[in-house]
Short mmCIF file of C-alpha atoms in Angstrom, two decimals:
data_model
loop_
_atom_site.label_atom_id
_atom_site.label_comp_id
_atom_site.label_asym_id
_atom_site.label_seq_id
_atom_site.Cartn_x
_atom_site.Cartn_y
_atom_site.Cartn_z
CA UNK A 1 112.86 -144.66 -47.19
CA UNK A 2 112.92 -141.08 -48.58
CA UNK A 3 109.57 -139.47 -49.24
CA UNK A 4 108.16 -139.84 -52.70
CA UNK A 5 106.13 -137.55 -54.95
CA UNK A 6 103.92 -138.48 -57.92
CA UNK A 7 103.54 -136.57 -61.18
CA UNK A 8 101.42 -136.89 -64.34
CA UNK A 9 103.55 -136.50 -67.46
CA UNK A 10 102.23 -135.97 -71.00
CA UNK A 11 105.16 -137.60 -72.90
CA UNK A 12 103.67 -136.53 -76.27
CA UNK A 13 100.23 -135.85 -77.63
CA UNK A 14 97.90 -138.66 -76.44
CA UNK A 15 100.46 -140.43 -74.23
CA UNK A 16 100.69 -139.92 -70.54
CA UNK A 17 102.11 -141.73 -67.54
CA UNK A 18 101.97 -141.40 -63.77
CA UNK A 19 105.27 -141.80 -62.14
CA UNK A 20 106.76 -141.65 -58.67
CA UNK A 21 110.08 -140.24 -57.63
CA UNK A 22 112.00 -138.34 -55.04
CA UNK A 23 110.50 -135.07 -53.69
CA UNK A 24 111.63 -132.04 -55.80
CA UNK A 25 113.91 -129.79 -53.94
CA UNK A 26 113.46 -126.10 -54.11
CA UNK A 27 116.59 -124.23 -55.23
CA UNK A 28 117.69 -120.64 -54.25
CA UNK A 29 114.69 -118.33 -54.36
CA UNK A 30 112.22 -121.15 -54.79
CA UNK A 31 109.53 -122.87 -52.72
CA UNK A 32 108.12 -126.38 -52.98
CA UNK A 33 104.27 -126.51 -52.81
CA UNK A 34 102.18 -129.47 -51.76
CA UNK A 35 99.27 -129.39 -54.31
CA UNK A 36 95.88 -129.31 -52.94
CA UNK A 37 93.82 -129.05 -56.28
CA UNK A 38 94.62 -128.41 -59.84
CA UNK A 39 92.11 -127.34 -62.54
CA UNK A 40 91.91 -128.70 -66.03
CA UNK A 41 91.08 -126.28 -68.83
CA UNK A 42 90.86 -126.32 -72.61
CA UNK A 43 94.47 -125.38 -72.83
CA UNK A 44 95.46 -128.57 -70.99
CA UNK A 45 93.15 -130.59 -73.28
CA UNK A 46 94.95 -129.06 -76.19
CA UNK A 47 98.23 -130.02 -74.77
CA UNK A 48 97.09 -133.56 -74.41
CA UNK A 49 95.55 -133.72 -77.91
CA UNK A 50 98.55 -132.12 -79.55
CA UNK A 51 96.57 -128.99 -80.67
CA UNK A 52 98.42 -126.38 -78.81
CA UNK A 53 100.75 -124.12 -80.77
CA UNK A 54 104.22 -125.75 -80.62
CA UNK A 55 105.61 -122.36 -79.49
CA UNK A 56 103.56 -122.57 -76.37
CA UNK A 57 104.28 -126.06 -75.11
CA UNK A 58 107.44 -128.17 -74.52
CA UNK A 59 106.99 -132.06 -74.39
CA UNK A 60 107.43 -133.99 -72.20
CA UNK A 61 105.55 -131.82 -69.71
CA UNK A 62 103.69 -132.09 -66.38
CA UNK A 63 100.61 -130.01 -67.08
CA UNK A 64 98.75 -127.92 -64.42
CA UNK A 65 98.71 -124.13 -64.58
CA UNK A 66 95.54 -123.65 -62.43
CA UNK A 67 96.25 -124.76 -58.91
CA UNK A 68 96.38 -124.11 -55.15
CA UNK A 69 98.38 -125.64 -52.33
CA UNK A 70 100.46 -125.23 -49.18
CA UNK A 71 104.14 -124.28 -49.10
CA UNK A 72 106.09 -127.12 -47.43
CA UNK A 73 109.69 -126.26 -48.11
CA UNK A 74 111.70 -123.12 -48.96
CA UNK A 75 115.03 -122.73 -50.79
CA UNK A 76 118.00 -120.68 -49.91
CA UNK A 77 117.25 -116.94 -49.46
CA UNK A 78 113.45 -117.47 -49.01
CA UNK A 79 111.59 -116.33 -45.90
CA UNK A 80 111.11 -119.47 -43.74
CA UNK A 81 107.78 -117.93 -42.51
CA UNK A 82 106.25 -118.90 -45.86
CA UNK A 83 106.42 -122.56 -44.76
CA UNK A 84 102.84 -123.75 -44.11
CA UNK A 85 101.18 -120.86 -45.98
CA UNK A 86 98.34 -121.52 -48.30
CA UNK A 87 99.14 -120.04 -51.68
CA UNK A 88 98.64 -119.71 -55.43
CA UNK A 89 101.25 -118.49 -57.89
CA UNK A 90 101.58 -116.77 -61.14
CA UNK A 91 102.30 -119.05 -64.09
CA UNK A 92 104.26 -116.81 -66.27
CA UNK A 93 107.96 -116.95 -65.51
CA UNK A 94 108.56 -113.28 -66.47
CA UNK A 95 112.11 -112.04 -66.45
CA UNK A 96 111.26 -108.86 -64.49
CA UNK A 97 113.94 -106.96 -66.36
CA UNK A 98 112.58 -106.23 -69.89
CA UNK A 99 110.59 -103.12 -70.92
CA UNK A 100 107.28 -104.90 -70.73
CA UNK A 101 107.97 -106.32 -67.23
CA UNK A 102 109.24 -102.94 -66.02
CA UNK A 103 105.97 -101.42 -67.29
CA UNK A 104 103.99 -104.00 -65.33
CA UNK A 105 102.91 -106.24 -68.22
CA UNK A 106 104.52 -109.30 -67.05
CA UNK A 107 102.32 -111.56 -69.14
CA UNK A 108 103.88 -109.90 -72.17
CA UNK A 109 107.48 -110.55 -71.18
CA UNK A 110 109.96 -110.01 -73.96
CA UNK A 111 112.37 -112.66 -72.86
CA UNK A 112 110.04 -115.30 -74.43
CA UNK A 113 107.21 -117.44 -73.45
CA UNK A 114 107.78 -119.55 -70.36
CA UNK A 115 104.91 -120.89 -68.09
CA UNK A 116 104.32 -123.36 -65.44
CA UNK A 117 102.38 -126.44 -66.83
CA UNK A 118 103.34 -125.66 -70.45
CA UNK A 119 107.11 -125.25 -70.56
CA UNK A 120 107.90 -125.91 -66.89
CA UNK A 121 106.56 -128.81 -64.64
CA UNK A 122 103.03 -127.94 -63.45
CA UNK A 123 100.61 -129.01 -60.74
CA UNK A 124 99.30 -132.36 -61.98
CA UNK A 125 101.46 -133.77 -59.30
CA UNK A 126 101.63 -134.12 -55.59
CA UNK A 127 104.31 -131.28 -55.41
CA UNK A 128 105.71 -128.50 -57.70
CA UNK A 129 108.56 -126.02 -57.29
CA UNK A 130 108.07 -122.35 -58.20
CA UNK A 131 109.95 -119.10 -57.64
CA UNK A 132 108.98 -117.53 -54.34
CA UNK A 133 108.61 -114.15 -56.10
CA UNK A 134 105.58 -115.52 -57.90
CA UNK A 135 103.56 -116.48 -54.83
CA UNK A 136 100.36 -114.89 -53.79
CA UNK A 137 99.75 -116.11 -50.28
CA UNK A 138 96.28 -116.66 -49.16
CA UNK A 139 94.36 -116.46 -45.82
CA UNK A 140 95.03 -119.14 -43.38
CA UNK A 141 91.46 -120.35 -43.79
CA UNK A 142 91.32 -120.05 -47.45
CA UNK A 143 89.36 -122.70 -49.36
CA UNK A 144 92.10 -124.22 -51.44
CA UNK A 145 89.53 -126.19 -53.64
CA UNK A 146 88.05 -122.95 -54.78
CA UNK A 147 91.50 -121.23 -54.89
CA UNK A 148 92.47 -123.54 -57.64
CA UNK A 149 90.45 -121.29 -59.90
CA UNK A 150 92.33 -118.19 -59.06
CA UNK A 151 94.37 -118.52 -62.22
CA UNK A 152 91.30 -118.06 -64.63
CA UNK A 153 90.05 -115.43 -62.17
CA UNK A 154 93.31 -113.53 -62.58
CA UNK A 155 92.86 -113.58 -66.38
CA UNK A 156 89.33 -112.23 -65.90
CA UNK A 157 90.67 -109.59 -63.45
CA UNK A 158 92.90 -108.42 -66.18
CA UNK A 159 89.99 -108.07 -68.41
CA UNK A 160 87.96 -106.27 -66.00
CA UNK A 161 90.75 -103.86 -65.24
CA UNK A 162 91.14 -103.24 -68.95
CA UNK A 163 87.41 -102.54 -69.35
CA UNK A 164 87.37 -100.05 -66.47
CA UNK A 165 83.73 -100.67 -65.44
CA UNK A 166 81.95 -97.94 -63.57
CA UNK A 167 78.90 -98.09 -61.27
CA UNK A 168 75.64 -97.66 -63.15
CA UNK A 169 76.86 -98.81 -66.55
CA UNK A 170 75.16 -101.21 -68.76
CA UNK A 171 77.43 -104.37 -69.24
CA UNK A 172 77.21 -107.47 -71.27
CA UNK A 173 79.20 -110.72 -70.89
CA UNK A 174 79.46 -113.21 -73.76
CA UNK A 175 79.84 -116.66 -72.59
CA UNK A 176 78.83 -118.50 -69.36
CA UNK A 177 81.65 -120.96 -68.98
CA UNK A 178 84.12 -120.65 -66.12
CA UNK A 179 85.58 -117.44 -67.46
CA UNK A 180 82.31 -115.89 -68.08
CA UNK A 181 80.80 -116.75 -64.65
CA UNK A 182 83.90 -115.49 -62.89
CA UNK A 183 83.62 -112.20 -64.94
CA UNK A 184 79.91 -111.93 -63.73
CA UNK A 185 81.04 -112.08 -60.07
CA UNK A 186 83.77 -109.46 -60.49
CA UNK A 187 81.59 -107.12 -62.50
CA UNK A 188 78.60 -107.50 -60.17
CA UNK A 189 80.77 -106.01 -57.39
CA UNK A 190 81.02 -102.80 -59.39
CA UNK A 191 77.13 -102.28 -59.12
CA UNK A 192 76.19 -102.02 -62.89
CA UNK A 193 72.83 -100.75 -63.79
CA UNK A 194 72.41 -103.86 -66.14
CA UNK A 195 74.52 -107.02 -66.26
CA UNK A 196 73.46 -109.19 -69.26
CA UNK A 197 74.82 -112.63 -69.92
CA UNK A 198 74.56 -114.16 -73.42
CA UNK A 199 75.13 -117.98 -73.89
CA UNK A 200 73.21 -120.70 -75.83
CA UNK A 201 73.30 -123.05 -72.75
CA UNK A 202 70.40 -122.24 -70.66
CA UNK A 203 71.48 -123.85 -67.43
CA UNK A 204 74.83 -122.11 -67.53
CA UNK A 205 73.35 -118.82 -68.29
CA UNK A 206 70.72 -119.19 -65.43
CA UNK A 207 73.68 -119.89 -63.05
CA UNK A 208 74.85 -116.37 -63.87
CA UNK A 209 71.77 -114.90 -62.22
CA UNK A 210 73.02 -116.52 -58.85
CA UNK A 211 76.22 -114.68 -59.33
CA UNK A 212 74.73 -111.16 -59.88
CA UNK A 213 73.58 -111.11 -63.53
CA UNK A 214 70.35 -109.03 -64.06
CA UNK A 215 69.34 -111.08 -67.18
CA UNK A 216 70.38 -113.85 -69.49
CA UNK A 217 69.84 -114.10 -73.18
CA UNK A 218 70.38 -116.82 -75.83
CA UNK A 219 72.48 -115.57 -78.82
CA UNK A 220 69.43 -115.31 -80.95
CA UNK A 221 67.98 -112.83 -78.58
CA UNK A 222 71.10 -110.72 -78.54
CA UNK A 223 70.21 -108.84 -81.74
CA UNK A 224 67.50 -107.04 -79.83
CA UNK A 225 70.05 -105.38 -77.69
CA UNK A 226 72.86 -104.51 -80.12
CA UNK A 227 74.31 -101.10 -79.55
CA UNK A 228 73.19 -100.93 -75.96
CA UNK A 229 76.14 -101.64 -73.74
CA UNK A 230 78.85 -99.41 -72.34
CA UNK A 231 81.12 -102.31 -71.82
CA UNK A 232 81.21 -105.88 -73.33
CA UNK A 233 83.44 -108.56 -72.12
CA UNK A 234 83.79 -111.60 -74.38
CA UNK A 235 84.88 -114.78 -72.76
CA UNK A 236 83.74 -117.55 -75.11
CA UNK A 237 86.40 -117.65 -77.77
CA UNK A 238 83.77 -118.98 -80.22
CA UNK A 239 84.19 -118.09 -83.98
CA UNK A 240 81.80 -115.26 -83.96
CA UNK A 241 81.96 -113.83 -80.50
CA UNK A 242 84.59 -111.21 -81.13
CA UNK A 243 82.50 -109.66 -83.87
CA UNK A 244 79.31 -110.18 -81.88
CA UNK A 245 80.77 -108.31 -78.91
CA UNK A 246 81.53 -105.26 -81.07
CA UNK A 247 77.93 -105.15 -82.27
CA UNK A 248 76.57 -105.19 -78.74
CA UNK A 249 78.69 -102.19 -77.65
CA UNK A 250 77.16 -98.76 -77.96
CA UNK A 251 78.94 -96.03 -79.96
CA UNK A 252 81.97 -94.92 -78.12
CA UNK A 253 81.72 -98.12 -75.94
CA UNK A 254 84.44 -100.57 -74.80
CA UNK A 255 85.00 -104.21 -75.71
CA UNK A 256 87.44 -106.59 -74.02
CA UNK A 257 88.22 -109.90 -75.66
CA UNK A 258 89.49 -112.72 -73.37
CA UNK A 259 88.61 -115.86 -75.43
CA UNK A 260 91.35 -117.77 -77.15
CA UNK A 261 90.33 -117.60 -80.72
CA UNK A 262 91.44 -120.17 -83.43
CA UNK A 263 92.20 -119.53 -87.16
CA UNK A 264 88.90 -118.98 -89.11
CA UNK A 265 87.18 -116.95 -86.55
CA UNK A 266 84.95 -114.19 -87.84
CA UNK A 267 86.77 -110.87 -88.14
CA UNK A 268 85.58 -107.60 -86.69
CA UNK A 269 83.91 -105.31 -89.18
CA UNK A 270 86.44 -102.45 -89.59
CA UNK A 271 83.60 -100.12 -90.91
CA UNK A 272 81.50 -100.67 -87.84
CA UNK A 273 84.58 -100.32 -85.58
CA UNK A 274 85.58 -96.83 -87.02
CA UNK A 275 81.94 -95.42 -87.29
CA UNK A 276 81.27 -96.55 -83.72
CA UNK A 277 84.52 -95.24 -82.25
CA UNK A 278 84.92 -98.38 -80.16
CA UNK A 279 87.85 -99.14 -77.79
CA UNK A 280 88.73 -102.84 -78.27
CA UNK A 281 91.22 -104.54 -75.93
CA UNK A 282 92.39 -108.13 -75.84
CA UNK A 283 93.88 -110.02 -72.89
CA UNK A 284 96.59 -112.56 -72.88
CA UNK A 285 97.07 -114.28 -69.54
CA UNK A 286 97.35 -112.12 -66.37
CA UNK A 287 100.02 -109.62 -65.22
CA UNK A 288 101.06 -109.58 -61.52
CA UNK A 289 98.63 -106.73 -60.83
CA UNK A 290 95.60 -108.84 -61.98
CA UNK A 291 96.62 -111.73 -59.76
CA UNK A 292 96.62 -109.26 -56.79
CA UNK A 293 93.18 -108.02 -57.91
CA UNK A 294 91.74 -111.53 -58.02
CA UNK A 295 93.32 -112.70 -54.72
CA UNK A 296 91.93 -109.63 -53.01
CA UNK A 297 88.47 -110.19 -54.38
CA UNK A 298 88.64 -113.86 -53.34
CA UNK A 299 89.83 -112.96 -49.81
CA UNK A 300 87.11 -110.26 -49.39
CA UNK A 301 84.44 -112.79 -50.49
CA UNK A 302 83.54 -110.92 -53.66
CA UNK A 303 84.66 -113.94 -55.75
CA UNK A 304 83.58 -117.51 -55.02
CA UNK A 305 84.70 -119.98 -57.63
CA UNK A 306 83.55 -123.02 -55.68
CA UNK A 307 80.11 -123.31 -57.32
CA UNK A 308 81.75 -123.60 -60.73
CA UNK A 309 83.34 -127.05 -59.76
CA UNK A 310 81.40 -129.97 -60.95
CA UNK A 311 83.91 -132.90 -61.03
CA UNK A 312 86.93 -134.01 -59.06
CA UNK A 313 89.27 -136.88 -59.80
CA UNK A 314 92.47 -138.28 -58.31
CA UNK A 315 95.67 -138.17 -60.44
CA UNK A 316 95.16 -141.89 -61.38
CA UNK A 317 91.98 -140.94 -63.23
CA UNK A 318 93.55 -138.21 -65.39
CA UNK A 319 92.30 -139.83 -68.61
CA UNK A 320 88.71 -139.71 -67.42
CA UNK A 321 89.05 -136.06 -66.14
CA UNK A 322 90.63 -134.78 -69.43
CA UNK A 323 87.93 -136.54 -71.49
CA UNK A 324 85.28 -134.47 -69.82
CA UNK A 325 86.91 -131.12 -70.65
CA UNK A 326 85.64 -129.85 -74.00
CA UNK A 327 83.41 -132.79 -74.60
CA UNK A 328 80.29 -130.58 -74.75
CA UNK A 329 78.32 -131.84 -71.81
CA UNK A 330 76.39 -128.83 -70.42
CA UNK A 331 76.53 -130.51 -66.99
CA UNK A 332 80.36 -130.20 -66.95
CA UNK A 333 81.80 -127.16 -65.32
CA UNK A 334 85.33 -127.02 -63.85
CA UNK A 335 87.07 -130.31 -63.51
CA UNK A 336 89.70 -130.63 -60.83
CA UNK A 337 92.49 -133.06 -60.01
CA UNK A 338 93.04 -133.73 -56.37
CA UNK A 339 96.53 -135.22 -55.80
#
């Protein structure tokens, strides 16, 4: 009997099925990866609930854009030495030819949106096939459970690179979710004079202290430090956090927005923006350079996502796993599927 592989398909919003079929075969320039772990994030919950912008999902779809695994087969033209390598891979299927790609902004590819787990089969499966050019091989002893969080870490690496932190600066992070706590780890490595985390969830904010934050504050306490910070990194995507981030920055300071905001979010005050001479950047996904940054930090031990993982489920319990994400339980951190 030929080997089989399972995959979790969301047929349409609210409807999923676990199926078993032949192993997917890598084509020219591709590799097949045996999935070790796949994270579930709010974007996956939006796909399942039918709340993701139709331009950014294609049903039926096998979700799973945060993952790690081991290469177990290579296609024509791919170095056979990759077989057996632990790896992660970029999700955006950038064309590599357009002006944005040539400039290095592969997450803004002009050829149109195309991403593993949203428009292409993702990692809620035993195996997935991806272009070999998107791989970021890991060390032979890499913790694949923790490495499943390198996709959100790459997004945060993009934000940190955009913010250009310098040693001795005062820095604030809005949000102590997965993105916020990964941000704290990367920023702590820069040796800021102050690293403040703002979040209403006391337990999550206190975890930031273990990752290098110097203090934590509830949103109500943030008014006391408005105008204080050289750099503010927003990670929450809450209705008011973009505007709040700008108020925290000093005059001439920098603000980086990484949260995915929904219609109705509070706008940034243009008067405050102009009078304060702020530099405001936003981040959409992660270009190749940010992936390299995150993988280097992970390999060097500067980034350890493992403590953020609170729940792990087999593929058969996808419904239980996805129900935890976004349910509001402060005890829920990163949820993994383990094929």
